[in-house]
Short mmCIF file of C-alpha atoms in Angstrom, two decimals:
data_model
loop_
_atom_site.label_atom_id
_atom_site.label_comp_id
_atom_site.label_asym_id
_atom_site.label_seq_id
_atom_site.Cartn_x
_atom_site.Cartn_y
_atom_site.Cartn_z
CA MET A 1 -18.48 -5.87 8.58
CA GLY A 2 -14.70 -5.29 8.52
CA GLN A 3 -12.31 -7.58 9.66
CA GLY A 4 -10.88 -6.78 13.26
CA PRO A 5 -7.83 -7.13 15.16
CA GLY A 6 -5.50 -10.06 13.69
CA ALA A 7 -8.25 -11.02 11.09
CA LEU A 8 -5.18 -11.02 8.51
CA CYS A 9 -4.54 -12.44 4.97
CA ARG A 10 -3.04 -15.92 6.57
CA ALA A 11 -3.82 -17.56 3.47
CA ALA A 12 -1.87 -15.36 1.15
CA ALA A 13 1.18 -17.52 0.99
CA ALA A 14 -1.26 -20.07 -1.25
CA LEU A 15 -2.11 -17.15 -3.52
CA ARG A 16 -3.47 -18.72 -6.73
CA GLY A 17 -4.01 -16.52 -9.98
CA GLY A 18 -7.73 -15.42 -10.14
CA ARG A 19 -8.64 -18.67 -7.81
CA ARG A 20 -10.15 -19.14 -4.55
CA PRO A 21 -6.95 -19.58 -1.85
CA ARG A 22 -6.57 -22.68 -0.61
CA ARG A 23 -6.20 -23.28 3.04
CA ALA A 24 -2.50 -22.46 4.52
CA LEU A 25 -1.17 -23.01 7.55
CA GLY A 26 -4.08 -24.86 8.95
CA ARG A 27 -5.78 -21.95 8.91
CA ARG A 28 -9.39 -21.11 7.19
CA ARG A 29 -10.17 -18.60 4.90
CA ALA A 30 -12.97 -16.18 5.43
CA ARG A 31 -16.35 -17.61 4.00
CA GLY A 32 -19.91 -15.75 3.14
CA ARG A 33 -19.72 -12.12 4.25
CA GLY A 34 -17.19 -10.44 6.17
CA ALA A 35 -18.27 -11.02 9.92
CA ALA A 36 -16.52 -8.98 12.28
CA SER A 37 -13.78 -10.87 14.41
CA GLY A 38 -13.19 -11.29 18.08
CA GLY A 39 -9.51 -9.88 17.40
CA ALA A 40 -8.19 -13.77 18.16
CA PRO A 41 -4.76 -13.50 16.12
CA ARG A 42 -4.89 -17.20 15.18
CA GLY A 43 -7.81 -18.99 13.30
CA GLY A 44 -9.77 -15.56 12.59
CA PRO A 45 -11.39 -14.67 9.32
CA VAL A 46 -8.87 -13.98 6.88
CA THR A 47 -8.70 -11.68 3.56
CA GLU A 48 -9.74 -12.92 0.63
CA ILE A 49 -7.20 -12.14 -1.97
CA ARG A 50 -7.70 -12.77 -5.91
CA VAL A 51 -4.76 -11.82 -8.16
CA GLY A 52 -5.00 -12.88 -11.91
CA PRO A 53 -6.76 -11.86 -15.35
CA GLY A 54 -10.48 -11.55 -15.84
CA LEU A 55 -11.67 -10.70 -12.51
CA LEU A 56 -13.16 -7.49 -12.99
CA GLY A 57 -15.89 -9.00 -14.79
CA ARG A 58 -16.65 -11.32 -11.82
CA LEU A 59 -16.49 -8.08 -9.28
CA PRO A 60 -20.02 -8.32 -8.23
CA ALA A 61 -20.06 -12.16 -7.55
CA LEU A 62 -16.75 -11.58 -6.07
CA VAL A 63 -18.19 -9.06 -3.61
CA ALA A 64 -21.30 -10.70 -2.90
CA ARG A 65 -19.44 -13.37 -0.78
CA HIS A 66 -18.93 -10.26 1.41
CA ALA A 67 -22.25 -8.56 1.58
CA ALA A 68 -25.63 -9.32 3.30
CA ARG A 69 -27.61 -7.79 0.07
CA ARG A 70 -26.87 -6.99 -2.99
CA ARG A 71 -25.83 -3.21 -2.13
CA ALA A 72 -22.38 -1.55 -2.15
CA THR A 73 -20.92 2.04 -2.44
CA LEU A 74 -18.59 2.49 -4.94
CA VAL A 75 -15.51 4.79 -4.01
CA THR A 76 -13.47 6.33 -6.94
CA ASP A 77 -11.27 9.00 -8.10
CA SER A 78 -12.34 11.66 -10.92
CA ARG A 79 -9.51 10.36 -13.38
CA LEU A 80 -11.37 6.87 -13.05
CA ALA A 81 -14.99 7.86 -12.51
CA ALA A 82 -16.14 8.32 -16.22
CA GLY A 83 -14.32 5.45 -17.32
CA LEU A 84 -13.50 2.27 -15.35
CA GLY A 85 -15.59 3.54 -12.40
CA ARG A 86 -18.94 3.75 -14.68
CA THR A 87 -18.39 0.63 -16.23
CA ILE A 88 -17.98 -1.41 -13.09
CA ALA A 89 -20.91 0.56 -11.55
CA ALA A 90 -22.83 -0.58 -14.57
CA ALA A 91 -21.80 -4.24 -14.13
CA PHE A 92 -23.20 -3.73 -10.49
CA ARG A 93 -26.38 -2.91 -11.96
CA ARG A 94 -26.92 -5.51 -14.29
CA ALA A 95 -26.09 -7.97 -11.75
CA GLY A 96 -29.23 -6.67 -9.45
CA TRP A 97 -27.10 -4.42 -7.41
CA GLU A 98 -27.60 -0.99 -5.91
CA ALA A 99 -24.34 0.58 -6.26
CA PRO A 100 -24.00 4.45 -5.83
CA LEU A 101 -20.45 5.92 -6.90
CA PHE A 102 -18.70 8.29 -4.92
CA VAL A 103 -15.95 10.48 -6.41
CA LEU A 104 -12.91 11.65 -4.82
CA PRO A 105 -10.47 14.12 -6.16
CA ARG A 106 -7.25 12.89 -7.76
CA GLY A 107 -4.24 12.05 -5.78
CA GLU A 108 -3.37 13.03 -1.93
CA ALA A 109 -6.22 15.50 -2.43
CA ALA A 110 -8.55 12.89 -1.58
CA LYS A 111 -6.94 12.19 1.63
CA THR A 112 -8.15 15.23 3.86
CA LEU A 113 -10.74 15.16 6.58
CA ARG A 114 -12.80 17.48 4.07
CA GLN A 115 -12.80 14.44 1.92
CA ALA A 116 -13.90 12.02 4.88
CA GLU A 117 -16.86 14.58 6.02
CA ARG A 118 -17.88 14.27 2.06
CA LEU A 119 -17.62 10.66 2.04
CA TRP A 120 -19.51 10.42 5.51
CA ALA A 121 -22.40 12.59 4.27
CA PHE A 122 -22.88 10.48 1.14
CA LEU A 123 -23.07 7.35 2.99
CA ALA A 124 -25.16 8.85 5.09
CA GLN A 125 -27.86 10.16 2.37
CA THR A 126 -27.57 6.73 0.24
CA ARG A 127 -28.21 4.96 3.61
CA HIS A 128 -25.26 2.51 3.64
CA GLU A 129 -26.20 0.00 5.91
CA ARG A 130 -23.44 -1.73 8.65
CA ARG A 131 -23.16 -4.94 6.47
CA ASP A 132 -22.92 -2.95 2.94
CA PRO A 133 -19.41 -3.10 1.71
CA VAL A 134 -17.24 -0.02 0.38
CA VAL A 135 -15.86 -0.99 -2.45
CA ALA A 136 -12.42 1.06 -2.87
CA LEU A 137 -11.80 1.35 -7.00
CA GLY A 138 -8.14 2.89 -7.47
CA GLY A 139 -5.08 3.92 -6.41
CA GLY A 140 -3.24 3.81 -2.98
CA THR A 141 -5.01 7.20 -2.10
CA VAL A 142 -8.56 6.08 -3.02
CA GLY A 143 -7.75 2.79 -0.95
CA ASP A 144 -6.61 4.94 2.16
CA ALA A 145 -9.80 7.25 1.94
CA ALA A 146 -12.39 4.66 1.03
CA GLY A 147 -10.71 2.61 3.72
CA PHE A 148 -10.94 5.43 6.38
CA GLY A 149 -14.57 6.24 5.55
CA ALA A 150 -15.53 2.28 5.75
CA ALA A 151 -13.21 1.82 8.94
CA THR A 152 -15.26 4.83 10.83
CA TRP A 153 -18.89 4.71 9.12
CA MET A 154 -21.06 2.83 11.71
CA ARG A 155 -17.55 2.10 13.45
CA GLY A 156 -16.75 -0.27 10.64
CA VAL A 157 -18.39 -1.71 7.64
CA PRO A 158 -16.88 -4.01 5.32
CA LEU A 159 -14.18 -3.14 2.90
CA VAL A 160 -13.33 -4.47 -0.76
CA GLN A 161 -10.11 -3.14 -2.24
CA VAL A 162 -9.81 -3.59 -5.88
CA PRO A 163 -6.59 -1.47 -6.73
CA THR A 164 -5.51 -0.23 -10.13
CA THR A 165 -2.12 1.14 -9.79
CA LEU A 166 0.88 -1.31 -9.48
CA LEU A 167 1.58 0.63 -6.09
CA ALA A 168 -1.49 -0.32 -4.51
CA GLN A 169 -1.74 -4.12 -5.92
CA SER A 170 1.63 -4.90 -4.49
CA ASP A 171 1.41 -2.98 -1.29
CA SER A 172 -1.27 -0.79 -0.23
CA CYS A 173 -4.17 -2.74 -0.63
CA LEU A 174 -3.12 -4.93 1.92
CA GLY A 175 -2.67 -4.98 5.62
CA GLY A 176 -5.39 -2.49 6.93
CA LYS A 177 -3.81 0.55 6.98
CA THR A 178 -6.04 3.65 6.28
CA GLY A 179 -5.99 7.24 6.68
CA VAL A 180 -5.96 11.17 5.76
CA ASN A 181 -3.09 13.62 5.66
CA ILE A 182 -2.89 16.89 7.97
CA PRO A 183 -0.73 19.57 6.73
CA VAL A 184 2.43 18.87 8.87
CA ALA A 185 2.48 14.90 8.34
CA LYS A 186 1.07 12.20 6.09
CA ASN A 187 -1.49 9.65 7.08
CA ALA A 188 -1.23 11.19 10.93
CA VAL A 189 -4.91 10.45 11.23
CA GLY A 190 -6.32 7.04 10.58
CA ALA A 191 -7.42 3.42 11.50
CA PHE A 192 -6.44 -0.02 11.03
CA HIS A 193 -9.34 -1.99 9.33
CA GLN A 194 -8.47 -5.04 7.21
CA PRO A 195 -10.25 -5.61 3.86
CA ALA A 196 -12.67 -8.30 3.45
CA LEU A 197 -11.71 -8.84 -0.22
CA VAL A 198 -8.77 -8.06 -2.50
CA VAL A 199 -9.27 -8.21 -6.01
CA ALA A 200 -5.93 -7.36 -8.47
CA ASP A 201 -6.35 -7.61 -12.01
CA PRO A 202 -3.79 -6.99 -14.35
CA ALA A 203 -6.22 -5.16 -16.81
CA ALA A 204 -6.64 -2.37 -13.90
CA LEU A 205 -3.36 -1.28 -14.93
CA ALA A 206 -3.62 -0.76 -18.73
CA GLY A 207 -4.53 3.23 -18.38
CA LEU A 208 -1.92 3.44 -15.97
CA PRO A 209 0.68 6.30 -17.01
CA GLU A 210 4.25 5.33 -17.16
CA ARG A 211 5.35 7.50 -14.26
CA ASP A 212 2.69 6.03 -11.84
CA TYR A 213 3.57 2.27 -13.09
CA ALA A 214 7.60 3.31 -12.15
CA SER A 215 6.45 4.65 -9.01
CA GLY A 216 4.78 1.47 -8.38
CA LEU A 217 8.00 -0.63 -9.03
CA ALA A 218 9.98 0.87 -6.08
CA GLU A 219 7.67 -0.76 -3.58
CA VAL A 220 7.92 -3.86 -5.39
CA VAL A 221 11.64 -3.59 -5.22
CA LYS A 222 11.49 -2.64 -1.44
CA TYR A 223 10.32 -6.28 -0.63
CA GLY A 224 13.09 -8.02 -2.89
CA LEU A 225 15.61 -5.54 -0.80
CA VAL A 226 14.16 -6.09 2.57
CA LEU A 227 12.60 -9.48 3.05
CA ASP A 228 13.65 -11.69 0.21
CA GLY A 229 17.18 -11.71 -1.67
CA ALA A 230 15.80 -14.54 -3.97
CA PHE A 231 13.12 -11.91 -5.21
CA ALA A 232 15.57 -9.32 -5.25
CA ARG A 233 17.78 -11.28 -7.78
CA ALA A 234 14.66 -12.47 -9.67
CA LEU A 235 13.50 -8.94 -10.29
CA ASP A 236 17.03 -7.69 -11.52
CA ARG A 237 16.42 -10.94 -14.06
CA ARG A 238 13.35 -9.95 -14.99
CA TRP A 239 13.35 -6.41 -15.01
CA PRO A 240 12.90 -6.39 -19.04
CA GLU A 241 9.49 -8.08 -18.90
CA LEU A 242 8.60 -5.79 -15.98
CA ALA A 243 9.97 -2.92 -17.45
CA ALA A 244 7.50 -3.69 -20.71
CA ARG A 245 4.60 -4.43 -18.45
CA ARG A 246 4.39 -7.86 -19.22
CA PRO A 247 0.91 -9.24 -17.60
CA ALA A 248 2.65 -12.21 -16.38
CA ALA A 249 5.75 -10.89 -14.92
CA VAL A 250 3.46 -8.07 -13.24
CA ALA A 251 1.33 -10.59 -12.02
CA TRP A 252 3.78 -12.65 -10.23
CA ALA A 253 5.76 -9.66 -8.98
CA VAL A 254 2.56 -8.51 -7.19
CA LYS A 255 1.79 -11.82 -5.79
CA ARG A 256 5.12 -12.24 -4.42
CA ALA A 257 5.17 -8.67 -2.81
CA LEU A 258 1.66 -9.92 -1.45
CA GLU A 259 2.71 -12.80 -0.02
CA LEU A 260 5.58 -10.80 1.73
CA LYS A 261 3.85 -8.44 3.20
CA ALA A 262 0.95 -10.82 4.50
CA ARG A 263 3.74 -12.69 6.28
CA VAL A 264 5.07 -9.76 8.25
CA VAL A 265 1.60 -8.14 8.66
CA ALA A 266 0.20 -11.22 10.34
CA ALA A 267 2.85 -11.09 12.78
CA ASP A 268 2.56 -7.51 13.58
CA GLU A 269 -0.82 -6.43 12.24
CA ARG A 270 -0.81 -2.95 14.50
CA ASP A 271 3.13 -2.03 14.25
CA LEU A 272 3.58 -2.99 18.35
CA SER A 273 6.83 -5.29 17.93
CA GLY A 274 8.38 -3.35 15.26
CA ARG A 275 8.41 -6.08 12.77
CA ARG A 276 5.91 -4.53 10.43
CA GLU A 277 8.20 -1.18 10.67
CA LEU A 278 10.68 -3.12 8.37
CA LEU A 279 8.02 -2.59 5.69
CA ASN A 280 8.91 1.11 5.78
CA PHE A 281 12.03 0.70 4.26
CA GLY A 282 12.76 4.16 2.23
CA HIS A 283 9.65 5.58 3.90
CA THR A 284 11.16 8.00 6.85
CA LEU A 285 12.92 10.22 4.32
CA GLY A 286 10.26 9.41 1.67
CA HIS A 287 7.09 10.45 3.33
CA ALA A 288 9.10 13.87 4.57
CA LEU A 289 9.58 14.45 1.05
CA GLU A 290 6.25 13.84 0.21
CA SER A 291 4.83 16.14 2.48
CA ALA A 292 7.56 18.74 2.10
CA SER A 293 7.01 18.87 -1.94
CA GLY A 294 3.32 19.52 -1.40
CA TYR A 295 2.78 15.58 -2.87
CA ALA A 296 3.97 17.10 -6.18
CA VAL A 297 6.41 13.98 -5.63
CA ARG A 298 5.07 10.36 -6.52
CA HIS A 299 4.74 7.97 -3.36
CA GLY A 300 6.93 5.58 -5.18
CA GLU A 301 9.51 8.19 -6.08
CA ALA A 302 9.70 9.28 -2.82
CA VAL A 303 10.03 5.80 -1.60
CA ALA A 304 13.06 5.49 -4.00
CA PHE A 305 14.62 8.50 -2.91
CA GLY A 306 14.38 7.14 0.63
CA MET A 307 15.71 4.10 -0.05
CA ARG A 308 18.54 5.52 -1.60
CA ALA A 309 19.47 7.67 1.51
CA ALA A 310 18.62 4.42 3.46
CA VAL A 311 21.29 2.45 1.61
CA LEU A 312 23.76 5.45 2.10
CA LEU A 313 23.21 5.38 5.63
CA SER A 314 23.56 1.57 5.83
CA ARG A 315 27.06 1.75 4.20
CA GLY A 316 27.91 4.42 6.47
CA ARG A 317 27.33 2.11 9.24
CA GLY A 318 29.38 -0.82 7.77
CA GLY A 319 26.34 -2.21 5.95
CA LEU A 320 26.14 -3.70 2.76
CA SER A 321 29.65 -4.91 3.00
CA ARG A 322 29.15 -8.08 1.00
CA PRO A 323 30.37 -6.79 -2.93
CA ALA A 324 27.74 -9.10 -4.69
CA ASP A 325 24.75 -7.54 -2.40
CA ALA A 326 25.90 -3.85 -2.74
CA ALA A 327 26.04 -4.35 -6.41
CA LEU A 328 22.35 -5.83 -6.84
CA VAL A 329 20.99 -3.22 -4.29
CA SER A 330 22.53 -0.56 -6.29
CA ASP A 331 21.50 -2.06 -9.72
CA LEU A 332 18.19 -2.35 -8.57
CA LEU A 333 17.76 1.31 -7.19
CA ALA A 334 19.48 2.45 -10.33
CA ARG A 335 16.34 0.78 -12.50
CA LEU A 336 13.98 3.13 -10.20
CA PRO A 337 12.91 6.51 -11.52
CA SER A 338 15.28 9.54 -10.52
CA VAL A 339 13.63 12.00 -8.35
CA ARG A 340 13.89 15.72 -8.69
CA VAL A 341 13.57 17.41 -5.66
CA PRO A 342 11.61 20.56 -6.03
CA ALA A 343 13.76 23.59 -5.81
CA GLY A 344 11.60 24.96 -2.42
CA VAL A 345 12.73 21.72 -0.79
CA ARG A 346 15.65 22.06 1.74
CA ALA A 347 17.51 19.75 3.59
CA GLY A 348 16.95 21.29 6.90
CA ASP A 349 13.05 21.15 6.50
CA LEU A 350 13.40 17.35 5.82
CA ALA A 351 15.29 16.65 8.85
CA GLU A 352 12.72 18.48 10.85
CA ARG A 353 10.11 16.44 9.25
CA LEU A 354 11.59 13.29 10.59
CA LEU A 355 10.52 14.12 13.83
CA MET A 356 6.71 13.66 13.01
CA ASP A 357 7.41 10.51 11.59
CA LYS A 358 4.93 7.93 12.95
CA LYS A 359 7.84 5.69 13.75
CA ALA A 360 9.94 8.41 15.81
CA ARG A 361 10.86 7.84 19.11
CA GLY A 362 11.54 10.16 22.30
CA GLY A 363 12.27 12.75 19.53
CA ARG A 364 14.53 10.96 17.58
CA PRO A 365 13.57 9.55 14.18
CA VAL A 366 13.49 5.80 13.50
CA PHE A 367 15.27 4.29 10.38
CA VAL A 368 15.27 1.16 8.79
CA LEU A 369 18.65 0.33 7.25
CA LEU A 370 20.35 -2.73 5.73
CA LYS A 371 23.06 -4.82 7.20
CA GLY A 372 22.70 -7.10 4.08
CA LEU A 373 20.49 -8.01 1.44
CA ALA A 374 17.10 -8.90 2.94
CA ARG A 375 18.90 -8.18 6.24
CA PRO A 376 17.22 -5.09 7.56
CA GLU A 377 17.47 -3.58 11.16
CA ARG A 378 15.73 -0.50 12.60
CA THR A 379 17.66 2.15 14.70
CA ASP A 380 17.25 5.48 16.11
CA VAL A 381 20.50 6.42 16.55
CA VAL A 382 21.01 8.32 13.02
CA THR A 383 22.04 11.79 13.90
CA ARG A 384 20.91 15.00 12.22
CA ALA A 385 24.27 15.54 10.83
CA GLN A 386 24.35 12.16 9.16
CA VAL A 387 21.25 12.93 7.57
CA LEU A 388 22.20 16.17 6.17
CA ALA A 389 25.22 14.57 4.69
CA VAL A 390 23.45 12.20 3.02
CA LEU A 391 20.83 14.57 1.81
CA ALA A 392 23.93 16.58 0.38
CA GLN A 393 25.17 13.49 -1.72
CA LEU A 394 21.80 13.34 -3.23
CA GLY A 395 21.53 16.74 -4.28
CA VAL A 396 19.32 18.57 -1.72
CA ARG A 397 19.98 21.92 -1.12
CA PRO A 398 20.89 22.99 2.60
#
């Protein structure tokens, strides 16, 4: 069934486009079906990661390595159901699989307890067994919702992530965080459930609207700013290729982002040491803006907004003092889409929502800031007044 605690993608540093990952760090990749791990942080089963062209056409064969029989439940959303969803379902049927298709609503509307109940009922009606995979075909919201269903159905069944947005391919498909929203907070109800398999094919991005593609670039930039200055500089150089959606450049960026995420998650899968919280750069105010806007603001757009705010807060604390670092950070953030904060969103509301953030400690929000390029720090000493001052600089009404 789904990978247990500590069962992470430790082989991600050896990602090869479309090929089976080789051994990395002396540990074995997962074999056969995704059997449950005993939770050992080292040497347990790992997520199999495939990145490259031509993978969608091989999906039934790839999923078969993680299933006990030719039976899987496909989960997608209403945007993809009539096109890619039906195509993938037909491919499974031609390969001799039973693969019923469950359709979620688009966007954050998929991530509710009501939709989770619908999915559980569907799994019951179609007799989805414990070793049958749930295949999430869609963006981050489909991955979160389907992952939550897989984590909770029969206390955990195998999960396969087939991301179809840049944001999902470069970030949310990996790491095991699943969940749904409640009215006052994003992702407040959820579970850790590592995927048995991740399949990222550039062809899956073909129909992605430009706004969603640009939104995904924000998460890619995040990894460079927080974890890898060389990657950040390479992103700046290769930006014209990325903006033009050149497949080779996109695959390169996705691979590197997943490599960086895998290293952090392997060290702190359950967010216990604080290391994984570094991946939340831009997310503290970003999540607040998403929920305050009723999710009219895309996740990546909100993260871009949050990163701009975090950089202003960082500079206020003496961070990013090297001119070259500050210039590169400013340049990359300027390339990301600007965010129009809805008129009904007020700075005071955003400041209040920070207290509901999962990172909050003792009634104080925790921010990830930058001492320098790829030199992050976590802090809970940012005051409400400082937050309101930064929001005013970003044009949010008091």
